[in-house]
Amino acid sequence: MSATAEKIASVRANIRRRDPGQEEFLQAVDEVFESLTPVFEKDPKYIEVFERLVEPERQIVFRVPWVDDKGVQQVNRGFRVQMSSALGPYKGGLRFHPTVNLSVIKFLAFEQTFKNSLTTLMMGAGKGGSDFNPRDRSDREVMAFCQSFMTELYRHIGADTDVPAGDINVGGREIGYLFGQYKRIANNFSGILTGKDLRWGGSLIRPEATGYGCVYFAQNYLAHKNQTMEGKRCVISGSGNVAQYTAEKLLQLGAVPITFSDSNGYVLEPNGFTQEQIDHVMELKNVKRVRISEYCAFSETAQYFQGKKPWEVPADLAFPSATQNEIDQEDADTLIANGVKGVFEGANMPSTNEAIEAYKKANV
């Protein structure tokens, strides 16, 4: 083993020793390590840079107490990982989901470091959230939680310090509640959250940005292969912000989006979703906040598959837009067998390492 290889192995072992059990974070680190190994071999000084990069500048964990509609005290756990301020204030979203833990937030913050640097803007990287589940909660309960969450978070953020945004289950409603509480406590109307409604300082096209961007990336990849989006059948996972606008832009470019999903199953439109049907999905998920299965009451052609993933549907392109590790090796093998030629990731780390290896072997 070369001296460089020994150094890489030592750094990886040290990271695992420091963060045992943080599976998602270690998976993300391993992925980047594999990608950067040629760089490390060419110039070993970057190994030490990477070793510093994987250690967050600050990890904040806090209690979030709130009272539900029955008057019962509830307690959740809140997180903010401020990963790197090398380029500017920490920047990254907030995720409210029962799967959230320190490992998940650290992996998201770690990946945010690279994503933000690629914009060429002066933005650092961070990520936060809570294991709070807003599903089936009333607006008042969500507001109570958000206000309690911000009561602690506000002391750690600021326009020149840390600027959170939305992520899974944190949309315009939640950002509005969070921002309102920040204003109340800080007596300050400033740009400390992105993803706000246009009526109180939000940005045009912010909701569309991730989904549209993923599709533009796919479009450019296909152009490199002398192909277009026209007529390409596309399977999409998720039914939130990213999935919705991925489907909308695919349709605008002549592709055929055929699925949406949530944790209970997926819905298939064999002939593809129309704009009217996509708008209905948006109403179901953003306004009524119900399961994707409810869509079938709107469409006579839709088919719903309980407990299934959309990757079993034959297609040309796949757009995982839900959450981490939603495609494992078995799913990847199914996609490949069904003729998928490209997987374009709108979600954060949606493919396991084994799935990525399967893509590589199949030249996907």
mmCIF file of C-alpha atoms in Angstrom:
data_model
loop_
_atom_site.group_PDB
_atom_site.id
_atom_site.type_symbol
_atom_site.label_atom_id
_atom_site.label_comp_id
_atom_site.label_asym_id
_atom_site.label_seq_id
_atom_site.Cartn_x
_atom_site.Cartn_y
_atom_site.Cartn_z
ATOM 1 C CA MET A 1 0.000 0.000 0.000
ATOM 2 C CA SER A 2 1.350 3.435 -0.976
ATOM 3 C CA ALA A 3 1.877 6.196 1.583
ATOM 4 C CA THR A 4 -1.081 8.095 0.110
ATOM 5 C CA ALA A 5 -3.335 5.048 0.319
ATOM 6 C CA GLU A 6 -2.274 4.495 3.926
ATOM 7 C CA LYS A 7 -3.083 8.116 4.763
ATOM 8 C CA ILE A 8 -6.526 7.847 3.134
ATOM 9 C CA ALA A 9 -7.253 4.640 5.037
ATOM 10 C CA SER A 10 -6.123 6.254 8.291
ATOM 11 C CA VAL A 11 -8.365 9.294 7.808
ATOM 12 C CA ARG A 12 -11.391 7.132 6.959
ATOM 13 C CA ALA A 13 -10.779 4.950 10.016
ATOM 14 C CA ASN A 14 -10.491 8.027 12.218
ATOM 15 C CA ILE A 15 -13.807 9.422 10.940
ATOM 16 C CA ARG A 16 -15.530 6.108 11.673
ATOM 17 C CA ARG A 17 -14.009 5.988 15.144
ATOM 18 C CA ARG A 18 -15.264 9.496 15.935
ATOM 19 C CA ASP A 19 -18.767 9.025 14.539
ATOM 20 C CA PRO A 20 -19.775 5.386 15.145
ATOM 21 C CA GLY A 21 -23.329 4.544 14.199
ATOM 22 C CA GLN A 22 -23.862 7.631 12.036
ATOM 23 C CA GLU A 23 -24.652 5.561 8.970
ATOM 24 C CA GLU A 24 -25.985 8.286 6.689
ATOM 25 C CA PHE A 25 -23.119 10.644 7.439
ATOM 26 C CA LEU A 26 -20.485 7.945 6.951
ATOM 27 C CA GLN A 27 -22.134 6.886 3.684
ATOM 28 C CA ALA A 28 -21.941 10.439 2.350
ATOM 29 C CA VAL A 29 -18.306 10.752 3.409
ATOM 30 C CA ASP A 30 -17.447 7.452 1.717
ATOM 31 C CA GLU A 31 -19.121 8.569 -1.521
ATOM 32 C CA VAL A 32 -17.102 11.772 -1.646
ATOM 33 C CA PHE A 33 -13.910 9.958 -0.630
ATOM 34 C CA GLU A 34 -14.322 7.585 -3.570
ATOM 35 C CA SER A 35 -14.896 10.478 -5.964
ATOM 36 C CA LEU A 36 -11.881 12.430 -4.713
ATOM 37 C CA THR A 37 -9.376 9.583 -4.455
ATOM 38 C CA PRO A 38 -7.723 10.525 -7.810
ATOM 39 C CA VAL A 39 -7.300 14.081 -6.482
ATOM 40 C CA PHE A 40 -5.740 12.825 -3.250
ATOM 41 C CA GLU A 41 -3.360 10.567 -5.168
ATOM 42 C CA LYS A 42 -2.257 13.456 -7.369
ATOM 43 C CA ASP A 43 -1.810 15.900 -4.485
ATOM 44 C CA PRO A 44 -1.899 14.340 -0.986
ATOM 45 C CA LYS A 45 -2.105 17.728 0.760
ATOM 46 C CA TYR A 46 -5.856 17.705 0.081
ATOM 47 C CA ILE A 47 -6.296 14.681 2.337
ATOM 48 C CA GLU A 48 -5.678 16.914 5.347
ATOM 49 C CA VAL A 49 -8.047 19.533 3.950
ATOM 50 C CA PHE A 50 -10.742 16.883 3.590
ATOM 51 C CA GLU A 51 -10.126 15.663 7.143
ATOM 52 C CA ARG A 52 -10.907 19.158 8.433
ATOM 53 C CA LEU A 53 -13.866 19.533 6.084
ATOM 54 C CA VAL A 54 -15.772 16.528 7.445
ATOM 55 C CA GLU A 55 -15.772 17.911 10.994
ATOM 56 C CA PRO A 56 -18.583 20.459 11.503
ATOM 57 C CA GLU A 57 -17.664 23.840 12.904
ATOM 58 C CA ARG A 58 -20.613 23.579 15.270
ATOM 59 C CA GLN A 59 -23.321 21.023 16.128
ATOM 60 C CA ILE A 60 -26.376 22.299 17.981
ATOM 61 C CA VAL A 61 -28.929 19.903 19.529
ATOM 62 C CA PHE A 62 -31.863 21.239 21.517
ATOM 63 C CA ARG A 63 -35.224 20.383 23.064
ATOM 64 C CA VAL A 64 -38.414 21.582 21.344
ATOM 65 C CA PRO A 65 -41.388 21.495 23.757
ATOM 66 C CA TRP A 66 -44.873 22.317 22.494
ATOM 67 C CA VAL A 67 -48.535 21.633 23.313
ATOM 68 C CA ASP A 68 -50.879 19.778 20.936
ATOM 69 C CA ASP A 69 -54.582 20.464 20.320
ATOM 70 C CA LYS A 70 -55.555 18.143 23.190
ATOM 71 C CA GLY A 71 -53.489 20.151 25.629
ATOM 72 C CA VAL A 72 -50.863 17.416 25.896
ATOM 73 C CA GLN A 73 -47.209 18.404 26.245
ATOM 74 C CA GLN A 74 -45.029 17.110 23.386
ATOM 75 C CA VAL A 75 -41.246 17.158 23.128
ATOM 76 C CA ASN A 76 -39.168 16.836 19.972
ATOM 77 C CA ARG A 77 -35.475 17.202 19.286
ATOM 78 C CA GLY A 78 -34.088 20.018 17.151
ATOM 79 C CA PHE A 79 -30.796 20.162 15.269
ATOM 80 C CA ARG A 80 -28.619 22.676 13.461
ATOM 81 C CA VAL A 81 -25.258 21.590 12.076
ATOM 82 C CA GLN A 82 -23.148 24.545 10.965
ATOM 83 C CA MET A 83 -20.722 22.703 8.726
ATOM 84 C CA SER A 84 -18.526 25.316 7.065
ATOM 85 C CA SER A 85 -18.309 29.098 6.936
ATOM 86 C CA ALA A 86 -15.201 29.107 4.751
ATOM 87 C CA LEU A 87 -17.040 30.878 1.924
ATOM 88 C CA GLY A 88 -19.701 32.799 3.826
ATOM 89 C CA PRO A 89 -22.624 32.461 6.252
ATOM 90 C CA TYR A 90 -23.938 28.955 6.835
ATOM 91 C CA LYS A 91 -26.703 28.159 4.326
ATOM 92 C CA GLY A 92 -28.968 25.143 4.119
ATOM 93 C CA GLY A 93 -32.446 23.867 4.759
ATOM 94 C CA LEU A 94 -34.537 22.619 7.674
ATOM 95 C CA ARG A 95 -36.155 19.170 7.533
ATOM 96 C CA PHE A 96 -39.079 18.070 9.714
ATOM 97 C CA HIS A 97 -39.433 14.286 9.545
ATOM 98 C CA PRO A 98 -39.491 11.410 12.073
ATOM 99 C CA THR A 99 -36.316 9.938 10.509
ATOM 100 C CA VAL A 100 -34.271 13.043 11.336
ATOM 101 C CA ASN A 101 -31.329 12.509 13.661
ATOM 102 C CA LEU A 102 -27.833 13.941 13.993
ATOM 103 C CA SER A 103 -26.418 11.576 11.363
ATOM 104 C CA VAL A 104 -28.994 12.648 8.747
ATOM 105 C CA ILE A 105 -28.453 16.344 9.437
ATOM 106 C CA LYS A 106 -24.660 15.963 9.310
ATOM 107 C CA PHE A 107 -24.775 14.155 5.962
ATOM 108 C CA LEU A 108 -27.026 16.853 4.526
ATOM 109 C CA ALA A 109 -24.783 19.635 5.857
ATOM 110 C CA PHE A 110 -21.686 17.888 4.512
ATOM 111 C CA GLU A 111 -23.160 17.588 1.008
ATOM 112 C CA GLN A 112 -24.415 21.181 1.225
ATOM 113 C CA THR A 113 -20.793 22.308 1.468
ATOM 114 C CA PHE A 114 -20.085 21.108 -2.058
ATOM 115 C CA LYS A 115 -23.437 22.118 -3.533
ATOM 116 C CA ASN A 116 -23.149 25.676 -2.274
ATOM 117 C CA SER A 117 -19.539 26.045 -3.391
ATOM 118 C CA LEU A 118 -20.499 25.030 -6.926
ATOM 119 C CA THR A 119 -22.855 28.014 -7.190
ATOM 120 C CA THR A 120 -19.745 30.281 -7.017
ATOM 121 C CA LEU A 121 -21.695 32.422 -4.507
ATOM 122 C CA MET A 122 -20.189 33.293 -1.140
ATOM 123 C CA MET A 123 -22.211 30.802 0.881
ATOM 124 C CA GLY A 124 -21.133 28.469 3.619
ATOM 125 C CA ALA A 125 -23.028 25.290 4.462
ATOM 126 C CA GLY A 126 -25.355 24.092 7.181
ATOM 127 C CA LYS A 127 -28.450 21.986 7.708
ATOM 128 C CA GLY A 128 -31.036 21.567 10.426
ATOM 129 C CA GLY A 129 -34.376 20.155 11.373
ATOM 130 C CA SER A 130 -36.282 18.022 13.825
ATOM 131 C CA ASP A 131 -37.840 14.591 14.283
ATOM 132 C CA PHE A 132 -41.221 16.344 14.407
ATOM 133 C CA ASN A 133 -43.777 14.816 12.023
ATOM 134 C CA PRO A 134 -46.240 17.420 10.684
ATOM 135 C CA ARG A 135 -48.434 14.781 9.038
ATOM 136 C CA ASP A 136 -51.989 14.837 10.421
ATOM 137 C CA ARG A 137 -51.152 17.824 12.605
ATOM 138 C CA SER A 138 -53.389 20.881 12.534
ATOM 139 C CA ASP A 139 -52.147 24.269 11.387
ATOM 140 C CA ARG A 140 -52.169 25.410 15.013
ATOM 141 C CA GLU A 141 -50.035 22.460 16.107
ATOM 142 C CA VAL A 142 -47.534 23.060 13.311
ATOM 143 C CA MET A 143 -47.414 26.741 14.257
ATOM 144 C CA ALA A 144 -46.868 25.885 17.934
ATOM 145 C CA PHE A 145 -44.005 23.583 17.060
ATOM 146 C CA CYS A 146 -42.390 26.065 14.662
ATOM 147 C CA GLN A 147 -42.585 28.853 17.215
ATOM 148 C CA SER A 148 -40.941 26.700 19.883
ATOM 149 C CA PHE A 149 -38.287 25.537 17.411
ATOM 150 C CA MET A 150 -37.405 29.112 16.461
ATOM 151 C CA THR A 151 -37.369 30.222 20.110
ATOM 152 C CA GLU A 152 -34.135 28.275 20.456
ATOM 153 C CA LEU A 153 -32.830 28.469 16.883
ATOM 154 C CA TYR A 154 -33.026 32.277 16.620
ATOM 155 C CA ARG A 155 -29.943 32.787 18.811
ATOM 156 C CA HIS A 156 -27.819 30.763 16.349
ATOM 157 C CA ILE A 157 -28.850 32.373 13.025
ATOM 158 C CA GLY A 158 -28.668 35.748 11.293
ATOM 159 C CA ALA A 159 -28.262 37.344 7.874
ATOM 160 C CA ASP A 160 -24.466 37.298 8.226
ATOM 161 C CA THR A 161 -24.270 34.161 10.375
ATOM 162 C CA ASP A 162 -26.613 31.374 9.255
ATOM 163 C CA VAL A 163 -29.557 31.524 6.829
ATOM 164 C CA PRO A 164 -31.821 28.437 6.945
ATOM 165 C CA ALA A 165 -34.249 27.415 4.214
ATOM 166 C CA GLY A 166 -36.867 24.714 3.664
ATOM 167 C CA ASP A 167 -36.475 20.999 3.005
ATOM 168 C CA ILE A 168 -38.755 17.977 3.478
ATOM 169 C CA ASN A 169 -42.011 19.035 5.198
ATOM 170 C CA VAL A 170 -40.799 22.625 5.549
ATOM 171 C CA GLY A 171 -42.536 24.748 2.937
ATOM 172 C CA GLY A 172 -44.044 28.216 2.771
ATOM 173 C CA ARG A 173 -46.377 27.588 5.719
ATOM 174 C CA GLU A 174 -43.633 26.428 8.057
ATOM 175 C CA ILE A 175 -41.156 29.098 6.922
ATOM 176 C CA GLY A 176 -43.854 31.707 7.552
ATOM 177 C CA TYR A 177 -44.424 30.501 11.116
ATOM 178 C CA LEU A 178 -40.672 30.380 11.760
ATOM 179 C CA PHE A 179 -40.092 33.849 10.332
ATOM 180 C CA GLY A 180 -42.980 35.331 12.304
ATOM 181 C CA GLN A 181 -41.524 33.992 15.540
ATOM 182 C CA TYR A 182 -38.055 35.282 14.661
ATOM 183 C CA LYS A 183 -39.441 38.782 14.053
ATOM 184 C CA ARG A 184 -41.299 38.682 17.358
ATOM 185 C CA ILE A 185 -38.213 37.675 19.367
ATOM 186 C CA ALA A 186 -35.524 39.643 17.547
ATOM 187 C CA ASN A 187 -37.631 42.719 16.764
ATOM 188 C CA ASN A 188 -35.993 42.604 13.370
ATOM 189 C CA PHE A 189 -37.233 42.106 9.802
ATOM 190 C CA SER A 190 -34.181 40.711 8.005
ATOM 191 C CA GLY A 191 -33.273 38.011 5.518
ATOM 192 C CA ILE A 192 -32.689 35.188 7.965
ATOM 193 C CA LEU A 193 -34.782 32.572 6.111
ATOM 194 C CA THR A 194 -35.175 31.781 2.436
ATOM 195 C CA GLY A 195 -38.297 30.142 1.038
ATOM 196 C CA LYS A 196 -40.633 32.815 2.387
ATOM 197 C CA ASP A 197 -43.878 33.751 0.668
ATOM 198 C CA LEU A 198 -43.531 36.535 -1.903
ATOM 199 C CA ARG A 199 -45.757 38.690 0.296
ATOM 200 C CA TRP A 200 -43.110 38.862 3.030
ATOM 201 C CA GLY A 201 -39.784 38.895 1.288
ATOM 202 C CA GLY A 202 -39.638 35.648 -0.663
ATOM 203 C CA SER A 203 -37.965 35.138 -4.038
ATOM 204 C CA LEU A 204 -39.506 34.435 -7.412
ATOM 205 C CA ILE A 205 -38.997 30.873 -8.741
ATOM 206 C CA ARG A 206 -37.636 29.620 -5.391
ATOM 207 C CA PRO A 207 -40.238 26.804 -5.189
ATOM 208 C CA GLU A 208 -39.447 25.680 -8.730
ATOM 209 C CA ALA A 209 -35.661 25.907 -8.531
ATOM 210 C CA THR A 210 -34.653 22.402 -7.430
ATOM 211 C CA GLY A 211 -37.025 20.469 -9.678
ATOM 212 C CA TYR A 212 -36.426 22.685 -12.686
ATOM 213 C CA GLY A 213 -32.671 22.559 -12.120
ATOM 214 C CA CYS A 214 -32.630 18.775 -12.026
ATOM 215 C CA VAL A 215 -34.501 18.595 -15.320
ATOM 216 C CA TYR A 216 -32.231 21.184 -16.948
ATOM 217 C CA PHE A 217 -29.276 19.027 -15.917
ATOM 218 C CA ALA A 218 -30.927 16.006 -17.554
ATOM 219 C CA GLN A 219 -31.667 18.052 -20.666
ATOM 220 C CA ASN A 220 -28.026 19.065 -21.009
ATOM 221 C CA TYR A 221 -26.859 15.509 -20.472
ATOM 222 C CA LEU A 222 -29.150 14.296 -23.233
ATOM 223 C CA ALA A 223 -27.994 17.115 -25.535
ATOM 224 C CA HIS A 224 -24.424 15.913 -24.958
ATOM 225 C CA LYS A 225 -25.634 12.521 -26.220
ATOM 226 C CA ASN A 226 -27.362 14.193 -29.216
ATOM 227 C CA GLN A 227 -30.779 13.423 -27.747
ATOM 228 C CA THR A 228 -33.724 15.482 -26.497
ATOM 229 C CA MET A 229 -36.344 15.140 -23.779
ATOM 230 C CA GLU A 230 -39.075 14.731 -26.364
ATOM 231 C CA GLY A 231 -41.181 11.648 -25.692
ATOM 232 C CA LYS A 232 -38.982 10.328 -22.870
ATOM 233 C CA ARG A 233 -41.056 8.458 -20.277
ATOM 234 C CA CYS A 234 -39.963 9.515 -16.814
ATOM 235 C CA VAL A 235 -40.595 7.918 -13.421
ATOM 236 C CA ILE A 236 -40.571 10.349 -10.503
ATOM 237 C CA SER A 237 -40.566 9.533 -6.802
ATOM 238 C CA GLY A 238 -42.004 11.822 -4.186
ATOM 239 C CA SER A 239 -44.889 14.253 -4.521
ATOM 240 C CA GLY A 240 -43.532 17.305 -2.740
ATOM 241 C CA ASN A 241 -41.968 20.460 -4.051
ATOM 242 C CA VAL A 242 -39.091 18.853 -5.962
ATOM 243 C CA ALA A 243 -41.212 16.134 -7.560
ATOM 244 C CA GLN A 244 -43.978 18.551 -8.552
ATOM 245 C CA TYR A 245 -41.735 20.958 -10.410
ATOM 246 C CA THR A 246 -39.653 18.163 -11.894
ATOM 247 C CA ALA A 247 -42.849 16.855 -13.497
ATOM 248 C CA GLU A 248 -43.904 20.332 -14.640
ATOM 249 C CA LYS A 249 -40.603 21.088 -16.377
ATOM 250 C CA LEU A 250 -40.419 17.610 -17.931
ATOM 251 C CA LEU A 251 -43.848 18.199 -19.438
ATOM 252 C CA GLN A 252 -42.828 21.626 -20.743
ATOM 253 C CA LEU A 253 -39.809 20.085 -22.484
ATOM 254 C CA GLY A 254 -41.856 17.382 -24.199
ATOM 255 C CA ALA A 255 -41.124 14.492 -21.831
ATOM 256 C CA VAL A 256 -43.802 12.269 -20.284
ATOM 257 C CA PRO A 257 -43.874 12.236 -16.455
ATOM 258 C CA ILE A 258 -45.787 9.118 -15.412
ATOM 259 C CA THR A 259 -45.517 8.677 -11.610
ATOM 260 C CA PHE A 260 -45.688 10.411 -8.244
ATOM 261 C CA SER A 261 -45.261 8.659 -4.907
ATOM 262 C CA ASP A 262 -45.227 8.988 -1.144
ATOM 263 C CA SER A 263 -44.276 6.636 1.673
ATOM 264 C CA ASN A 264 -47.484 4.617 1.205
ATOM 265 C CA GLY A 265 -47.198 3.843 -2.519
ATOM 266 C CA TYR A 266 -47.189 5.390 -5.965
ATOM 267 C CA VAL A 267 -49.680 6.589 -8.560
ATOM 268 C CA LEU A 268 -49.212 5.899 -12.274
ATOM 269 C CA GLU A 269 -50.664 7.824 -15.213
ATOM 270 C CA PRO A 270 -49.934 5.436 -18.119
ATOM 271 C CA ASN A 271 -50.222 8.200 -20.727
ATOM 272 C CA GLY A 272 -48.415 10.792 -18.647
ATOM 273 C CA PHE A 273 -49.574 13.627 -16.383
ATOM 274 C CA THR A 274 -51.076 16.716 -17.989
ATOM 275 C CA GLN A 275 -50.518 20.187 -16.521
ATOM 276 C CA GLU A 276 -54.042 20.116 -15.103
ATOM 277 C CA GLN A 277 -53.274 16.827 -13.360
ATOM 278 C CA ILE A 278 -49.962 18.129 -11.994
ATOM 279 C CA ASP A 279 -51.813 21.186 -10.666
ATOM 280 C CA HIS A 280 -54.206 18.838 -8.880
ATOM 281 C CA VAL A 281 -51.301 16.971 -7.299
ATOM 282 C CA MET A 282 -50.013 20.336 -6.058
ATOM 283 C CA GLU A 283 -53.387 21.133 -4.518
ATOM 284 C CA LEU A 284 -53.568 17.729 -2.818
ATOM 285 C CA LYS A 285 -50.077 17.966 -1.342
ATOM 286 C CA ASN A 286 -49.634 21.699 -0.734
ATOM 287 C CA VAL A 287 -53.142 22.754 0.288
ATOM 288 C CA LYS A 288 -55.128 19.712 1.416
ATOM 289 C CA ARG A 289 -51.988 17.883 2.626
ATOM 290 C CA VAL A 290 -53.341 14.389 1.926
ATOM 291 C CA ARG A 291 -51.818 11.163 0.627
ATOM 292 C CA ILE A 292 -51.055 10.751 -3.085
ATOM 293 C CA SER A 293 -53.616 7.922 -3.286
ATOM 294 C CA GLU A 294 -56.316 10.623 -3.110
ATOM 295 C CA TYR A 295 -55.329 11.605 -6.648
ATOM 296 C CA CYS A 296 -57.150 8.563 -8.051
ATOM 297 C CA ALA A 297 -60.504 10.153 -7.207
ATOM 298 C CA PHE A 298 -59.614 12.906 -9.689
ATOM 299 C CA SER A 299 -58.442 10.743 -12.620
ATOM 300 C CA GLU A 300 -60.150 7.815 -14.275
ATOM 301 C CA THR A 301 -56.904 6.647 -15.890
ATOM 302 C CA ALA A 302 -54.724 6.685 -12.770
ATOM 303 C CA GLN A 303 -53.557 3.495 -11.092
ATOM 304 C CA TYR A 304 -52.413 3.326 -7.479
ATOM 305 C CA PHE A 305 -49.944 0.742 -6.152
ATOM 306 C CA GLN A 306 -50.019 0.421 -2.379
ATOM 307 C CA GLY A 307 -46.706 -0.246 -0.678
ATOM 308 C CA LYS A 308 -44.770 -0.160 -3.948
ATOM 309 C CA LYS A 309 -42.020 2.025 -5.397
ATOM 310 C CA PRO A 310 -42.261 3.623 -8.854
ATOM 311 C CA TRP A 311 -38.966 2.065 -9.965
ATOM 312 C CA GLU A 312 -40.815 -1.049 -11.152
ATOM 313 C CA VAL A 313 -42.410 0.949 -14.008
ATOM 314 C CA PRO A 314 -40.606 0.710 -17.389
ATOM 315 C CA ALA A 315 -39.259 4.125 -18.374
ATOM 316 C CA ASP A 316 -36.449 5.968 -20.130
ATOM 317 C CA LEU A 317 -35.338 8.226 -17.266
ATOM 318 C CA ALA A 318 -35.689 8.191 -13.465
ATOM 319 C CA PHE A 319 -35.921 11.203 -11.158
ATOM 320 C CA PRO A 320 -35.660 10.224 -7.471
ATOM 321 C CA SER A 321 -37.063 13.278 -5.690
ATOM 322 C CA ALA A 322 -38.076 12.029 -2.243
ATOM 323 C CA THR A 323 -35.390 11.191 0.315
ATOM 324 C CA GLN A 324 -32.055 9.531 1.021
ATOM 325 C CA ASN A 325 -31.420 5.878 0.137
ATOM 326 C CA GLU A 326 -34.761 5.412 -1.589
ATOM 327 C CA ILE A 327 -33.068 3.388 -4.352
ATOM 328 C CA ASP A 328 -31.184 0.300 -3.160
ATOM 329 C CA GLN A 329 -29.357 -2.245 -5.291
ATOM 330 C CA GLU A 330 -32.531 -4.237 -5.989
ATOM 331 C CA ASP A 331 -34.319 -1.074 -7.139
ATOM 332 C CA ALA A 332 -31.329 -0.115 -9.304
ATOM 333 C CA ASP A 333 -31.315 -3.566 -10.925
ATOM 334 C CA THR A 334 -35.040 -3.171 -11.613
ATOM 335 C CA LEU A 335 -34.529 0.250 -13.206
ATOM 336 C CA ILE A 336 -31.749 -1.115 -15.395
ATOM 337 C CA ALA A 337 -33.801 -4.156 -16.419
ATOM 338 C CA ASN A 338 -36.703 -1.842 -17.326
ATOM 339 C CA GLY A 339 -34.554 0.150 -19.734
ATOM 340 C CA VAL A 340 -33.774 3.308 -17.746
ATOM 341 C CA LYS A 341 -30.779 5.086 -19.307
ATOM 342 C CA GLY A 342 -30.310 7.885 -16.787
ATOM 343 C CA VAL A 343 -30.974 8.533 -13.092
ATOM 344 C CA PHE A 344 -31.113 12.229 -12.176
ATOM 345 C CA GLU A 345 -31.155 12.891 -8.464
ATOM 346 C CA GLY A 346 -33.366 15.698 -7.195
ATOM 347 C CA ALA A 347 -33.270 14.365 -3.631
ATOM 348 C CA ASN A 348 -30.218 14.302 -1.377
ATOM 349 C CA MET A 349 -28.276 11.016 -1.716
ATOM 350 C CA PRO A 350 -31.304 9.009 -2.946
ATOM 351 C CA SER A 351 -29.171 6.073 -4.179
ATOM 352 C CA THR A 352 -27.243 3.730 -1.920
ATOM 353 C CA ASN A 353 -23.592 3.030 -2.682
ATOM 354 C CA GLU A 354 -24.587 -0.388 -4.013
ATOM 355 C CA ALA A 355 -27.143 1.194 -6.349
ATOM 356 C CA ILE A 356 -24.507 3.588 -7.685
ATOM 357 C CA GLU A 357 -22.183 0.672 -8.429
ATOM 358 C CA ALA A 358 -25.004 -1.004 -10.347
ATOM 359 C CA TYR A 359 -25.513 2.157 -12.423
ATOM 360 C CA LYS A 360 -21.825 2.285 -13.240
ATOM 361 C CA LYS A 361 -21.674 -1.340 -14.337
ATOM 362 C CA ALA A 362 -24.707 -0.846 -16.583
ATOM 363 C CA ASN A 363 -23.368 2.463 -17.962
ATOM 364 C CA VAL A 364 -26.454 4.314 -16.697
#
